[in-house]
Amino acid sequence: MSAEHRTAKGKERIDALKEAAITMFLEDGYQAASLDALISQVGGSRRNVYDHFGGKQGLFTEAVVALCDEISAPLNDMVIDGADPEKSLRLFGRGMLDIVLAPRTLALHRMMISEGGRFPALAQSIWDAGYMNGQRVLSQWIRDGQAVGLLRADCEAERLAEDFINLTVATPQLKALVGLQPPLNEHEIEAMVDRAVTIFLNGAYQPYTTKQTGRSALHSNHTHRGSNDA
């Protein structure tokens, strides 16, 4: 067997070990994960783990870094340029929901809710890979829109991006994390994104209407109550 073949086989074993470790940590958490169980599943020895990863903690770090790269990839590749704000925001919102509601992303966040205090640097890496990376992508699009007068310029791009991300993903992500959100179908996802886009771009207030709604209705009700009191 050539040295190159041995090297290739060794890399395959390490990659298999890392992928199995990712699954194990996501399912069992850091504390309950067993190196012996992992080794019995994929082969090798404790020496392999310690030589390549420095032990269980090093393997856990590698697993989380790999998952962060997995989350970051679609955001790094996302392009949301163009002059149509609704189309651009729908594209971005759909992409964010696809990422945060993916089973492995949810499992990663559940795990780090439990282990973040023990591994604050890794918790920060997860936050940066997902939320902050998404904010970075959208903030740049907002700044470009502000520069050409497409979007209002009296608000920070980062804060506007934060608002849109929260409008889009906060509720379904939280419900999914605690087990209250079943998998969403295409229609439900599109409806969530459309609602977020509409509120973000237009708000909830309608100052001009032919019906007695909004401020006029509130004023009418207040006046009616005042006359009764008198």
Coordinates of C-alpha atoms in Angstrom, one line a residue:
M1 CA 0.0 0.0 0.0
S2 CA 1.4 3.4 -1.1
A3 CA 2.0 6.2 1.4
E4 CA -0.5 8.3 -0.5
H5 CA -3.2 5.6 -0.2
R6 CA -2.5 5.2 3.5
T7 CA -2.8 9.0 3.9
A8 CA -6.1 9.0 2.0
K9 CA -7.4 6.1 4.1
G10 CA -6.4 7.9 7.2
K11 CA -8.1 11.1 6.2
E12 CA -11.3 9.1 5.4
R13 CA -11.2 7.6 8.9
I14 CA -10.7 11.0 10.6
D15 CA -13.5 12.5 8.5
A16 CA -15.8 9.6 9.4
L17 CA -14.8 10.0 13.1
K18 CA -15.7 13.8 12.9
E19 CA -19.0 13.2 11.2
A20 CA -20.0 10.5 13.7
A21 CA -18.9 12.8 16.5
I22 CA -21.1 15.6 15.2
T23 CA -24.1 13.2 15.3
M24 CA -23.2 12.0 18.7
F25 CA -22.8 15.4 20.3
L26 CA -26.0 16.7 18.7
E27 CA -28.0 13.8 20.0
D28 CA -26.4 13.2 23.4
G29 CA -24.8 16.5 24.3
Y30 CA -21.2 17.0 25.4
Q31 CA -21.4 15.4 28.9
A32 CA -23.2 12.2 27.9
A33 CA -21.2 11.6 24.7
S34 CA -18.8 8.6 25.0
L35 CA -15.5 8.3 23.1
D36 CA -15.6 4.5 23.6
A37 CA -19.1 4.4 21.9
L38 CA -17.8 6.6 19.1
I39 CA -14.7 4.4 18.5
S40 CA -16.7 1.2 18.5
Q41 CA -19.0 2.7 15.9
V42 CA -16.3 4.0 13.4
G43 CA -13.2 2.1 14.4
G44 CA -9.8 3.4 15.4
S45 CA -8.6 4.0 19.0
R46 CA -8.5 6.5 21.7
R47 CA -5.0 7.3 20.5
N48 CA -6.4 8.4 17.2
V49 CA -8.7 10.8 18.9
Y50 CA -6.0 12.2 21.1
D51 CA -3.4 12.4 18.3
H52 CA -5.8 14.3 16.0
F53 CA -8.1 16.2 18.3
G54 CA -6.4 16.3 21.7
G55 CA -9.2 14.5 23.4
K56 CA -13.0 14.8 23.8
Q57 CA -13.0 18.5 24.2
G58 CA -10.9 19.0 21.1
L59 CA -13.2 16.7 19.1
F60 CA -16.2 18.7 20.3
T61 CA -14.6 21.9 19.2
E62 CA -13.9 20.5 15.7
A63 CA -17.5 19.2 15.5
V64 CA -18.9 22.6 16.4
V65 CA -16.6 24.4 14.0
A66 CA -17.7 22.1 11.2
L67 CA -21.3 22.8 12.0
C68 CA -20.6 26.6 12.0
D69 CA -19.1 26.2 8.5
E70 CA -22.2 24.3 7.4
I71 CA -24.4 27.1 8.6
S72 CA -22.3 29.9 7.1
A73 CA -21.9 28.4 3.6
P74 CA -25.4 29.3 2.2
L75 CA -25.2 32.8 3.7
N76 CA -21.7 33.4 2.3
D77 CA -23.1 32.3 -1.2
M78 CA -26.3 34.3 -0.9
V79 CA -26.7 37.2 -3.4
I80 CA -29.6 39.6 -2.7
D81 CA -28.8 42.5 -4.9
G82 CA -31.4 44.1 -7.1
A83 CA -33.8 47.0 -7.0
D84 CA -36.9 45.1 -6.0
P85 CA -37.0 45.2 -2.2
E86 CA -39.9 42.8 -1.8
K87 CA -38.2 40.2 -4.0
S88 CA -34.8 40.6 -2.4
L89 CA -36.2 40.4 1.2
R90 CA -38.3 37.3 0.3
L91 CA -35.2 35.6 -1.0
F92 CA -33.2 36.5 2.1
G93 CA -36.0 35.6 4.5
R94 CA -36.6 32.3 2.9
G95 CA -32.9 31.5 3.1
M96 CA -32.7 32.4 6.7
L97 CA -35.7 30.2 7.6
D98 CA -34.2 27.3 5.7
I99 CA -31.1 27.6 7.7
V100 CA -32.5 28.2 11.2
L101 CA -35.2 25.5 10.9
A102 CA -32.8 22.8 9.5
P103 CA -32.8 19.8 11.9
R104 CA -29.0 20.0 12.5
T105 CA -29.1 23.8 13.1
L106 CA -31.9 23.4 15.7
A107 CA -30.0 20.5 17.3
L108 CA -26.8 22.6 17.4
H109 CA -28.7 25.5 19.1
R110 CA -30.3 23.2 21.6
M111 CA -26.9 21.7 22.5
M112 CA -25.2 25.1 22.9
I113 CA -28.1 26.4 25.1
S114 CA -27.0 23.6 27.4
E115 CA -23.2 23.8 26.9
G116 CA -22.7 27.5 26.1
G117 CA -21.7 28.4 29.6
R118 CA -19.0 25.7 29.5
F119 CA -17.8 26.7 26.0
P120 CA -18.5 30.5 25.6
A121 CA -16.1 30.8 22.6
L122 CA -18.0 28.1 20.7
A123 CA -21.3 29.7 21.6
Q124 CA -20.0 33.0 20.1
S125 CA -18.9 31.1 17.0
I126 CA -22.3 29.7 16.5
W127 CA -23.9 33.2 17.0
D128 CA -21.5 34.7 14.5
A129 CA -21.9 32.0 11.9
G130 CA -25.7 32.2 11.9
Y131 CA -27.3 35.4 13.2
M132 CA -24.4 37.8 12.8
N133 CA -23.5 36.5 9.3
G134 CA -27.1 36.9 8.2
Q135 CA -27.1 40.4 9.6
R136 CA -23.9 41.2 7.8
V137 CA -25.3 40.0 4.4
L138 CA -28.6 41.9 4.8
S139 CA -27.0 45.1 6.2
Q140 CA -24.9 45.4 3.1
W141 CA -27.9 45.2 0.9
I142 CA -29.7 47.8 3.0
R143 CA -26.7 50.2 2.9
D144 CA -26.7 49.8 -0.9
G145 CA -30.4 50.6 -1.0
Q146 CA -30.0 53.6 1.3
A147 CA -27.2 55.0 -0.9
V148 CA -29.4 55.1 -4.0
G149 CA -32.5 56.4 -2.1
L150 CA -34.4 53.1 -2.3
L151 CA -34.6 52.7 1.5
R152 CA -34.8 55.3 4.3
A153 CA -31.4 56.4 5.5
D154 CA -32.3 57.7 9.0
C155 CA -31.9 54.2 10.6
E156 CA -28.8 52.2 10.9
A157 CA -28.5 49.4 8.4
E158 CA -27.5 46.9 11.1
R159 CA -30.6 47.7 13.2
L160 CA -32.9 47.4 10.2
A161 CA -31.3 44.1 9.3
E162 CA -31.7 42.9 12.9
D163 CA -35.4 43.9 12.9
F164 CA -36.1 42.0 9.7
I165 CA -34.3 38.9 10.8
N166 CA -36.3 39.0 14.1
L167 CA -39.6 39.5 12.3
T168 CA -38.8 36.5 10.0
V169 CA -37.3 33.9 12.2
A170 CA -37.7 34.6 15.9
T171 CA -41.1 33.0 16.5
P172 CA -40.8 29.9 14.3
Q173 CA -37.2 29.3 15.5
L174 CA -38.2 29.6 19.2
K175 CA -41.2 27.3 18.8
A176 CA -39.1 24.8 16.9
L177 CA -36.4 24.8 19.6
V178 CA -38.9 24.0 22.3
G179 CA -40.7 21.4 20.2
L180 CA -43.9 23.4 19.5
Q181 CA -43.3 24.0 15.8
P182 CA -43.9 21.1 13.5
P183 CA -42.0 21.1 10.2
L184 CA -43.4 23.9 7.9
N185 CA -44.6 23.3 4.4
E186 CA -43.8 25.6 1.5
H187 CA -47.0 27.5 1.8
E188 CA -46.5 28.2 5.5
I189 CA -42.9 29.3 5.0
E190 CA -43.9 31.7 2.1
A191 CA -46.7 33.1 4.2
M192 CA -44.3 33.8 7.2
V193 CA -41.8 35.5 4.9
D194 CA -44.5 37.6 3.1
R195 CA -45.9 38.8 6.4
A196 CA -42.4 39.8 7.6
V197 CA -41.6 41.6 4.3
T198 CA -45.0 43.5 4.4
I199 CA -44.6 44.7 7.9
F200 CA -40.9 45.6 7.5
L201 CA -41.5 47.6 4.3
N202 CA -44.9 49.1 5.1
G203 CA -45.5 48.9 8.8
A204 CA -48.9 48.2 10.4
Y205 CA -50.3 51.7 10.4
Q206 CA -52.5 53.0 7.6
P207 CA -52.8 56.8 7.9
Y208 CA -54.9 57.2 4.7
T209 CA -58.1 55.2 4.3
T210 CA -61.7 55.9 3.2
K211 CA -63.1 53.8 6.1
Q212 CA -63.4 54.9 9.7
T213 CA -60.4 52.9 10.9
G214 CA -57.1 53.6 12.6
R215 CA -56.9 57.0 14.3
S216 CA -60.4 58.2 13.2
A217 CA -62.0 55.1 14.8
L218 CA -60.0 55.5 18.0
H219 CA -61.0 59.2 18.1
S220 CA -64.6 58.4 17.5
N221 CA -64.6 55.8 20.3
H222 CA -62.9 58.2 22.7
T223 CA -65.4 60.9 21.9
H224 CA -68.4 58.6 22.3
R225 CA -67.1 57.4 25.7
G226 CA -66.5 61.0 26.8
S227 CA -70.1 62.0 25.9
N228 CA -71.5 59.1 27.9
D229 CA -69.4 60.0 30.9
A230 CA -70.8 63.5 30.8

